[in-house]
PDB file of C-alpha atoms in Angstrom:
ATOM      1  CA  UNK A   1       0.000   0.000   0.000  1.00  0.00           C
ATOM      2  CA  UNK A   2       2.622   2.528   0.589  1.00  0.00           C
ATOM      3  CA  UNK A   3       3.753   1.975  -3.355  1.00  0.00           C
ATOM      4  CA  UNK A   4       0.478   3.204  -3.871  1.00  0.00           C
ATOM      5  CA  UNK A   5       0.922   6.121  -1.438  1.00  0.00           C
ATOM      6  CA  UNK A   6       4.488   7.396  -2.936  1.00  0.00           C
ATOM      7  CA  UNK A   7       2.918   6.887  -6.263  1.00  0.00           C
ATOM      8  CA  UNK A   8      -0.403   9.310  -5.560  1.00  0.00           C
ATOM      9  CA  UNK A   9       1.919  11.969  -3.674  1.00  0.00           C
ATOM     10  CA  UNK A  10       4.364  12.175  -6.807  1.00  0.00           C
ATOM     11  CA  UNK A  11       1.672  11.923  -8.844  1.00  0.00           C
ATOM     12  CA  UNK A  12      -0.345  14.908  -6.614  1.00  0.00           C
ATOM     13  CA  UNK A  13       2.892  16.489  -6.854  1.00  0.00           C
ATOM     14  CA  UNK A  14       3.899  16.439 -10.590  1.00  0.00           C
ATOM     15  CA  UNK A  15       0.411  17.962 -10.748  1.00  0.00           C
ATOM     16  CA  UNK A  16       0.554  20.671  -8.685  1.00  0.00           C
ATOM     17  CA  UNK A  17       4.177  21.634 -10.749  1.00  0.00           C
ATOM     18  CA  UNK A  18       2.494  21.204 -14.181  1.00  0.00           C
ATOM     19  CA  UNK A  19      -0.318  23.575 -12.876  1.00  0.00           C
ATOM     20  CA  UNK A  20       2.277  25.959 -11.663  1.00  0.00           C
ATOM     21  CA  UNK A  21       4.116  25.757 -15.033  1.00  0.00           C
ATOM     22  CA  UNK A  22       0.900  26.654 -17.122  1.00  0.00           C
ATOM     23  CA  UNK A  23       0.239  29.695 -14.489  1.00  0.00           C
ATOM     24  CA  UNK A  24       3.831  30.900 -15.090  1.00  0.00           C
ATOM     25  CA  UNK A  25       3.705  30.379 -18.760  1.00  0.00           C
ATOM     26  CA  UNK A  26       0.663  32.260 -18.923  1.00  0.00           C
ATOM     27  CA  UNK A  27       1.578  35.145 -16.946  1.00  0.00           C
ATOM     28  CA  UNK A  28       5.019  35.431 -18.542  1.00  0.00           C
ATOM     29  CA  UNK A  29       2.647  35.273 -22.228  1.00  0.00           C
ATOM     30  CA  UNK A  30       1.028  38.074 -20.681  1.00  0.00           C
ATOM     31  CA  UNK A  31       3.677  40.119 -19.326  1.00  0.00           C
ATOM     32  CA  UNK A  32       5.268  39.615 -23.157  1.00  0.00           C
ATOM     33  CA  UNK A  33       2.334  41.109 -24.577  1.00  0.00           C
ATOM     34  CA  UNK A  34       2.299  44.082 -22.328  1.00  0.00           C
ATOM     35  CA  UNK A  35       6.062  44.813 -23.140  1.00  0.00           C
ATOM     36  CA  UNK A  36       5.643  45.019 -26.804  1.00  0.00           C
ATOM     37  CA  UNK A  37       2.361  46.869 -26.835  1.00  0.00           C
ATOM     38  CA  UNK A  38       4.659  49.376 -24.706  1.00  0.00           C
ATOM     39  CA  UNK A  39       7.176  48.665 -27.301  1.00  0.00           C
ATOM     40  CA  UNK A  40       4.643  49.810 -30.012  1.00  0.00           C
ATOM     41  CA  UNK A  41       3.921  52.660 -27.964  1.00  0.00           C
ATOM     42  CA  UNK A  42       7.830  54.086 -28.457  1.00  0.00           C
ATOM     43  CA  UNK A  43       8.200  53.058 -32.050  1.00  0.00           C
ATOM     44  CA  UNK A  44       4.874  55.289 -32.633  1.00  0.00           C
ATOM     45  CA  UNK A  45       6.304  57.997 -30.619  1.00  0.00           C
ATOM     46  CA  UNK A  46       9.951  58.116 -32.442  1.00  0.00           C
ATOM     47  CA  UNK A  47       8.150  57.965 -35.447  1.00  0.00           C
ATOM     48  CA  UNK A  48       5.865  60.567 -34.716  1.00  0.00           C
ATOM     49  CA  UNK A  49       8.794  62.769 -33.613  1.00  0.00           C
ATOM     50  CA  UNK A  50      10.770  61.941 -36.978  1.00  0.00           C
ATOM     51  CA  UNK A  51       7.867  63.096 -38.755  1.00  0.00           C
ATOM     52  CA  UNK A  52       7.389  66.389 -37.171  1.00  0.00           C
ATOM     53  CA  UNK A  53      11.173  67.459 -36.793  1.00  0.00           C
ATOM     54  CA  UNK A  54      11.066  66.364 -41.272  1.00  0.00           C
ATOM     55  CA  UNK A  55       7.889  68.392 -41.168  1.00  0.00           C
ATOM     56  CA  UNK A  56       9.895  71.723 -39.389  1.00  0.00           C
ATOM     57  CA  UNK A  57      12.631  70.983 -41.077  1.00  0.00           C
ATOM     58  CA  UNK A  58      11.560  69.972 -44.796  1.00  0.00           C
ATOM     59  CA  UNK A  59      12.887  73.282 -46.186  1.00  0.00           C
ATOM     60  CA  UNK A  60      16.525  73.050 -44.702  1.00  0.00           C
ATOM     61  CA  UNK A  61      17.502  69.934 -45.964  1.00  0.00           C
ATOM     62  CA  UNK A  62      21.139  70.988 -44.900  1.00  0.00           C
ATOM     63  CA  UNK A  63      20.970  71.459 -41.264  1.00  0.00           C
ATOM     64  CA  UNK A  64      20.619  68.515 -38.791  1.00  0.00           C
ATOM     65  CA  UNK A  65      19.331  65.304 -40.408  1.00  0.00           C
ATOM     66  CA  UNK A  66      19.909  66.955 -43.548  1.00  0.00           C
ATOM     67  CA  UNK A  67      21.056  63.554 -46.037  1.00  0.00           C
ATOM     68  CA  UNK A  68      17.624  61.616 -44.301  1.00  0.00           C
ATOM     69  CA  UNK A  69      15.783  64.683 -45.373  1.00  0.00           C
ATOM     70  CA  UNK A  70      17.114  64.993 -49.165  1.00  0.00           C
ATOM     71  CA  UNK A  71      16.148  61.314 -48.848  1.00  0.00           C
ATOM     72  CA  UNK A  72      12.718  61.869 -47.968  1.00  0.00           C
ATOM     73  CA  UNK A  73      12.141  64.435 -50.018  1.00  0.00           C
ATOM     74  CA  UNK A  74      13.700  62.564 -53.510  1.00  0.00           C
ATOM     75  CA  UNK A  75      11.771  59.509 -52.519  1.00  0.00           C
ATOM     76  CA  UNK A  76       8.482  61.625 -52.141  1.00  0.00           C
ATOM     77  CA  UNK A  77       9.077  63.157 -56.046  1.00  0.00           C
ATOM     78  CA  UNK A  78       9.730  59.355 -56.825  1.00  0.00           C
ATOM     79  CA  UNK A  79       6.229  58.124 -55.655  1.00  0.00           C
ATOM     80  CA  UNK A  80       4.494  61.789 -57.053  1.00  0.00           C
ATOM     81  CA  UNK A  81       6.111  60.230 -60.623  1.00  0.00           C
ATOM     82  CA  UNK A  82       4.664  56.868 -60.088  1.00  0.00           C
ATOM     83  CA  UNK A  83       1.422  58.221 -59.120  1.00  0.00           C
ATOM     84  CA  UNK A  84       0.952  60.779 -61.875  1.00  0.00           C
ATOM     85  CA  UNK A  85       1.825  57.419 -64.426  1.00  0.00           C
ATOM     86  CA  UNK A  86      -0.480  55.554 -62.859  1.00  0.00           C
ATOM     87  CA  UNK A  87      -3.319  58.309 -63.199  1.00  0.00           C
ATOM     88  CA  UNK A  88      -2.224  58.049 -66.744  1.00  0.00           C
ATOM     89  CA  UNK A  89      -2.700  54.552 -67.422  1.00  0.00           C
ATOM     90  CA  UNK A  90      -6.282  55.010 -65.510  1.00  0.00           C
ATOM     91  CA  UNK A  91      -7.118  57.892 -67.504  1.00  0.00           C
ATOM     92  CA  UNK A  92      -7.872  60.559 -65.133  1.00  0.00           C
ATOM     93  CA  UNK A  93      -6.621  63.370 -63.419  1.00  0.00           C
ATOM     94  CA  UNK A  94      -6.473  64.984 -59.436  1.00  0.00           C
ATOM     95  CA  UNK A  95      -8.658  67.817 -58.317  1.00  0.00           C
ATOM     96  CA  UNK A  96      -7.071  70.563 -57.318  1.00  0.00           C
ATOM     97  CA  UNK A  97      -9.489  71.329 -55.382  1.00  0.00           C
ATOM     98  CA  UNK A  98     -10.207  67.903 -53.014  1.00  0.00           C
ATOM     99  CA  UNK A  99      -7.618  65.656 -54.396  1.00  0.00           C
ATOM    100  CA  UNK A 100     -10.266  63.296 -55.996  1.00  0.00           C
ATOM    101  CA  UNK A 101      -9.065  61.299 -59.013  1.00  0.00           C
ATOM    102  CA  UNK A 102     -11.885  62.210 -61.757  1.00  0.00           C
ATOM    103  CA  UNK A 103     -11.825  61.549 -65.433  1.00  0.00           C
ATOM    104  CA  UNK A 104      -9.206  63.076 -68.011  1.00  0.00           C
ATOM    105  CA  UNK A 105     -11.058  65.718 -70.199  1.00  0.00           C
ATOM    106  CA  UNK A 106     -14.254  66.646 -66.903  1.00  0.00           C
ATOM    107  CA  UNK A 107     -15.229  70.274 -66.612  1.00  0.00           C
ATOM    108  CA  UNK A 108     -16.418  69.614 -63.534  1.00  0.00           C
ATOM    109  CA  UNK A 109     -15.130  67.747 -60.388  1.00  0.00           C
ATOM    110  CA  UNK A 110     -17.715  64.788 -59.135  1.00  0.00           C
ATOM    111  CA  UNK A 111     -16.711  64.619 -55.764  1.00  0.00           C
ATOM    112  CA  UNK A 112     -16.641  68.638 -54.959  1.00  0.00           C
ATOM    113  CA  UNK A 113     -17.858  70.139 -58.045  1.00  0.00           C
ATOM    114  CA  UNK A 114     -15.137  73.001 -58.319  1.00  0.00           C
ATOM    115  CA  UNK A 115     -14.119  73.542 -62.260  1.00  0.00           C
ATOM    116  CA  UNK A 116     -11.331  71.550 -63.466  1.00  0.00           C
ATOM    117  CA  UNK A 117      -8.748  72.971 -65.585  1.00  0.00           C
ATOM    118  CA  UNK A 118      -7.793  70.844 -68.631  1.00  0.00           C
ATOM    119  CA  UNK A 119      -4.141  69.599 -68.120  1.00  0.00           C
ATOM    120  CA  UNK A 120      -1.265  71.138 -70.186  1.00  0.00           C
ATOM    121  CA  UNK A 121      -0.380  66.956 -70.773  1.00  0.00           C
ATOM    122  CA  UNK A 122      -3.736  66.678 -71.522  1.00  0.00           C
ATOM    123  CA  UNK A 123      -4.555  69.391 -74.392  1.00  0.00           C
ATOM    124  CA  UNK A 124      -1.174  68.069 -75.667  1.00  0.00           C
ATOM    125  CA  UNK A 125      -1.918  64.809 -75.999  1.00  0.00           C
ATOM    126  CA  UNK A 126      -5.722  65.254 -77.308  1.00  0.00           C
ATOM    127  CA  UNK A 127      -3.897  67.589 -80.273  1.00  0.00           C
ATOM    128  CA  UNK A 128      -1.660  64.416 -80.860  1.00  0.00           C
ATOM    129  CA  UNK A 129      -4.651  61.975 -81.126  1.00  0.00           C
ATOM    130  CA  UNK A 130      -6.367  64.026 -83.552  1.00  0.00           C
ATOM    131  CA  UNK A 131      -8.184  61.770 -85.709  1.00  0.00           C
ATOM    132  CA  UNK A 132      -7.466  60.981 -89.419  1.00  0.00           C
ATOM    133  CA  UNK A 133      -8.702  58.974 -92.225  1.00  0.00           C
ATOM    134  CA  UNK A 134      -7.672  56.059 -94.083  1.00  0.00           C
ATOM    135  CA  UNK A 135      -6.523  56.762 -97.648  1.00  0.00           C
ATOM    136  CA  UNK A 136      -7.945  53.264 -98.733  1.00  0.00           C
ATOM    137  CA  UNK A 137     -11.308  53.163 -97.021  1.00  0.00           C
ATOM    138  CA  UNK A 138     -11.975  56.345 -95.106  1.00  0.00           C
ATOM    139  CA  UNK A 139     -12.423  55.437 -91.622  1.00  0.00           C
ATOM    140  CA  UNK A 140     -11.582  57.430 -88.765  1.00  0.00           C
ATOM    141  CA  UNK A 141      -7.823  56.692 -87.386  1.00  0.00           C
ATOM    142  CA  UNK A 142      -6.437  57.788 -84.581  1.00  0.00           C
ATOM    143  CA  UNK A 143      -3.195  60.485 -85.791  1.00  0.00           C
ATOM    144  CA  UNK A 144       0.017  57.411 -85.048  1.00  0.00           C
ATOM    145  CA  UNK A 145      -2.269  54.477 -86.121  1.00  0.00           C
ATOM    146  CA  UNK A 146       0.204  52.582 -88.509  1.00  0.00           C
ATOM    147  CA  UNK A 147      -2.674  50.590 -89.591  1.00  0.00           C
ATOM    148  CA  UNK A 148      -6.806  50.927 -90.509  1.00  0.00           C
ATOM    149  CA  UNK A 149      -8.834  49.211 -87.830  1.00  0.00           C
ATOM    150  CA  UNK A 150     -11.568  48.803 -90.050  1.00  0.00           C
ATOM    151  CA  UNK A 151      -9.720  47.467 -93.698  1.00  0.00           C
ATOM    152  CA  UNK A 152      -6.292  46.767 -92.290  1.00  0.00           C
ATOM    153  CA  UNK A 153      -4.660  49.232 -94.738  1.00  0.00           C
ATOM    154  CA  UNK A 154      -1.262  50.538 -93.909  1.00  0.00           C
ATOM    155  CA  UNK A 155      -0.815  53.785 -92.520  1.00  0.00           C
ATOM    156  CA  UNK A 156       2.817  54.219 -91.843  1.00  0.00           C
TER     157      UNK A 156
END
């Protein structure tokens, strides 16, 4: 019988340290999680600060900070480049107004109404997509079509 004893106490015992284990574990999982939400916390805050110190100091890109800020500032005219090409490809145009994107060639803006002013890109490229005519069968061609979308002529 005392086998049977030694074996429930070790037993009792093993229990009691597995239960203390998975407390510990779970506080320590806890305690974790606190630390890097206070972690987050900082990285917002230094990034916050690194934002308003570029903000003041945008327009003295030779002062403190002053390679980061010619940084910033090149890779900010990179993504404007990108940006405008993509507003190409879709076919429309910003607002000066509210910064909507609204279709190339709209008098008017559909998100704030103001008046849109035709692009300089844009009157330039409608005066290079002037339509012409197909010597062979007289449909309308765009100005560089090498070839008649209706006969299959060649243009160029």
């Amino acid at each position: 019988m005392a086998f049977f004893d030694r074996l429930g106490e070790t037993i009792a015992s093993k229990s009691k340290d597995v239960a203390q284990k998975t407390k510990d574990f779970a506080e320590i999982s806890s305690l974790n999680s606190q630390i890097r939400s206070q972690e987050d916390l900082i990285r917002n805050a230094y990034t916050e600060i690194g934002k308003q110190y570029y903000e003041a100091n945008r327009s003295n890109p030779d002062g403190l900070y002053g390679e980061q800020i010619k940084a910033i500032l090149a890779a900010e005219a990179e993504i404007e480049v990108r940006r405008q090409k993509i507003r190409e490809i879709k076919g429309v145009q910003t607002c000066k107004q509210c910064g909507a994107d609204i279709p190339l060639g709209s008098t008017f803006c559909a998100n704030c109404g103001a008046r849109v002013e035709e692009a300089p890109a844009q009157a330039e490229a409608d005066t290079q997509a002037q339509a012409t005519h197909c010597p062979k069968c007289g449909s309308e061609l765009p100005a560089d079509a090498a070839f008649c979308t209706s006969c299959g002529f060649k243009i160029k």
